[in-house]
Coordinates of C-alpha atoms and ligand atoms in Angstrom, one line a residue:
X877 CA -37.5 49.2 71.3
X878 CA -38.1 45.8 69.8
X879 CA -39.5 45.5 66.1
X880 CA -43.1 43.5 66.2
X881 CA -41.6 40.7 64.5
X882 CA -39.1 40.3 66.8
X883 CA -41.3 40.0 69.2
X884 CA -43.2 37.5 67.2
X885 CA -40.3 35.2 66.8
X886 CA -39.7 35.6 70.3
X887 CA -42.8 34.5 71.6
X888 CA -43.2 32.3 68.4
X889 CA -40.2 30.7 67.5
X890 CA -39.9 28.3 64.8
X891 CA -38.0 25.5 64.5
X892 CA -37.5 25.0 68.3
X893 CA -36.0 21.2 69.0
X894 CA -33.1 18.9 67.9
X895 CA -32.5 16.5 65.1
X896 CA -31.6 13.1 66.0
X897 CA -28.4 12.0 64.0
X898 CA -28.4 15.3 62.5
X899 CA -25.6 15.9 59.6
X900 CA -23.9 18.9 61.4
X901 CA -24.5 20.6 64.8
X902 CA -22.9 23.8 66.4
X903 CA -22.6 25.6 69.4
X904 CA -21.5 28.8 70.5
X905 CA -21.4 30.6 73.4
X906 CA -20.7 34.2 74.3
X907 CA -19.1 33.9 77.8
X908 CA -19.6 37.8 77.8
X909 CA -23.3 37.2 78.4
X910 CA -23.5 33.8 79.0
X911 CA -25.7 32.7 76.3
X912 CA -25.2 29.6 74.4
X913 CA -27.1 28.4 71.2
X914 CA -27.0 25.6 69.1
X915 CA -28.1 24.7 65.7
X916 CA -28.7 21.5 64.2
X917 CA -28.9 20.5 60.0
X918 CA -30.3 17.6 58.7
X919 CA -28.5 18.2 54.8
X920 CA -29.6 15.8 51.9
X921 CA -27.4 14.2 49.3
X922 CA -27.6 17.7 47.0
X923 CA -26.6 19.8 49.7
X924 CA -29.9 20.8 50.1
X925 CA -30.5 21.9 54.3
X926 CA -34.2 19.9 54.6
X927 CA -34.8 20.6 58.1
X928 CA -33.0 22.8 61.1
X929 CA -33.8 23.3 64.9
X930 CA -32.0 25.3 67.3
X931 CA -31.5 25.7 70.8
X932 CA -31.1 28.7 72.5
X933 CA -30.0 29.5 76.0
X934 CA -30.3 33.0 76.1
X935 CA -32.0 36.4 75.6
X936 CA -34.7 37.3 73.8
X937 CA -33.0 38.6 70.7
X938 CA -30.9 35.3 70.9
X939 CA -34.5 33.3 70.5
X940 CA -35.9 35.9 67.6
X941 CA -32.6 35.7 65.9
X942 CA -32.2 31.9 65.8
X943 CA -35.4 31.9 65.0
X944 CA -35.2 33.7 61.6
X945 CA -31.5 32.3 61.0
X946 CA -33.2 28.7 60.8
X947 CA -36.2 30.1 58.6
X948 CA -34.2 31.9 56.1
X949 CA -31.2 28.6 56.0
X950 CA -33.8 26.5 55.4
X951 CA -34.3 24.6 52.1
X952 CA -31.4 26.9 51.0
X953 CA -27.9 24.7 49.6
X954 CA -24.8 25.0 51.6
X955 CA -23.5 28.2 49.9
X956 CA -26.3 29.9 49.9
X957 CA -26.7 29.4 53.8
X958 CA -23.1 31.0 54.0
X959 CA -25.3 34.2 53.1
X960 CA -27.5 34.0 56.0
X961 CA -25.0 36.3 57.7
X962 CA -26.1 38.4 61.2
X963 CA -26.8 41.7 59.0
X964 CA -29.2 39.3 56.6
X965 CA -30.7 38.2 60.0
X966 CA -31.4 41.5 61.6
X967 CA -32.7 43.3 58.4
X968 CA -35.2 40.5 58.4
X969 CA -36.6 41.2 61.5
X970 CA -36.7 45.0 60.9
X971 CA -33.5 45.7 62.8
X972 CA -32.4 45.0 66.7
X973 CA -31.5 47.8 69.0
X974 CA -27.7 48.9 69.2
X975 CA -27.0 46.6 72.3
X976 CA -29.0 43.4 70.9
X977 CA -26.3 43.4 68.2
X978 CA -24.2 41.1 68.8
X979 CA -26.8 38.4 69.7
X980 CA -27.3 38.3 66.1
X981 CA -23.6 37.1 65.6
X982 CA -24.2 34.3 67.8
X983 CA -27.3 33.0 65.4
X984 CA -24.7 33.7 62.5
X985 CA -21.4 32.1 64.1
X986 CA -23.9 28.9 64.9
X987 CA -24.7 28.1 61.7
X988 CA -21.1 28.3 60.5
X989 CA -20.5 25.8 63.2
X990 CA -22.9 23.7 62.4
X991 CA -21.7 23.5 58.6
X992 CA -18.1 23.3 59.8
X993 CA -19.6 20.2 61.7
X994 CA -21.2 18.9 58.7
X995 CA -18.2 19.7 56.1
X996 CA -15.5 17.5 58.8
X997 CA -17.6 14.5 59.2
X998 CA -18.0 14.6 55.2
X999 CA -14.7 15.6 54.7
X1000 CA -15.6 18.7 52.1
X1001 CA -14.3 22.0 51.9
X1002 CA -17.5 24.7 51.7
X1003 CA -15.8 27.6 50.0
X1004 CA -15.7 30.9 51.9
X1005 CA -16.8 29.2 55.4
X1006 CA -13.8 29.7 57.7
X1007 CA -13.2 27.5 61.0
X1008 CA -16.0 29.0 63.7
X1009 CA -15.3 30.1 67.4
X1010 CA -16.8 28.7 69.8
X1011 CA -16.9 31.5 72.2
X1012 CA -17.7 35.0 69.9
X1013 CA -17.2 37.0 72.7
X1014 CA -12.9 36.4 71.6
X1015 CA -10.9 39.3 70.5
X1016 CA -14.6 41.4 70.8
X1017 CA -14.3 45.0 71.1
X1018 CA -15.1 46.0 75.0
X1019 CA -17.3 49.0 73.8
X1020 CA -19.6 47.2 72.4
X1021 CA -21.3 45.8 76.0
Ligands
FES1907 FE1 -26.3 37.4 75.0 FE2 -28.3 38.4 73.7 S1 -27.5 39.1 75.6 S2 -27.0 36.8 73.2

């Protein structure tokens, strides 16, 4: 049911760890499931992201899809990591079944809230980037679980 390079990413995942003094960092949870993740940016002067780790306390598709979220952001600029949205995510890693869905989002929402981080403490407005939740699970469609 899982593509082979989710399972890759999922036994192999890249980028695992934190960034000391990093320039944004974001969590989010989904108290449906109870997973957490969190994402950490190091961004140079040009906007460029140099480096990213994550976190994840969760399921495997939460592991593979941070995984590839922090592949594909990195050495991107700001805006372009706006891109790295959970479809981008999941079409990397040949697709996710139905009910792994939303673990994408949480790799997605992370990122936001990790560039929502970075944009406060810099006091910049990223165009398009709207203010993250912290819990995705909010105003979710019941269905969907
Ligand atoms: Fe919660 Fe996958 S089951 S993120």
């Amino acid at each position: 049911m899982y593509s082979e390079k989710v399972m890759e990413h999922f036994s192999n995942p890249r980028n695992v760890g934190e960034i000391e003094n990093a320039s944004g960092v974001g969590t989010v949870g989904n108290a449906k499931c109870g997973d957490i993740m969190r994402i950490y940016l190091d961004i140079n002067n040009g906007g460029i992201i140099q480096d990213v780790k994550f976190k994840t306390f969760g399921c495997g598709a939460a592991v593979a899809t941070s995984s590839m979220a922090t592949e594909l952001v990195k050495g991107k600029n700001v805006k372009e990591a706006l891109q790295v949205t959970n479809k981008a995510v999941m079409e990397a890693l040949d697709g996710l079944p139905a009910v792994k869905v939303h673990c994408s989002l949480l790799a997605e929402e992370a990122i936001h809230a990790a560039l929502w981080d970075y944009a406060t403490k810099n006091n910049i407005v990223i165009e398009g980037l709207d203010k993250p939740k912290s819990d995705i699970s909010e105003g979710e469609a019941e269905e969907i679980y």
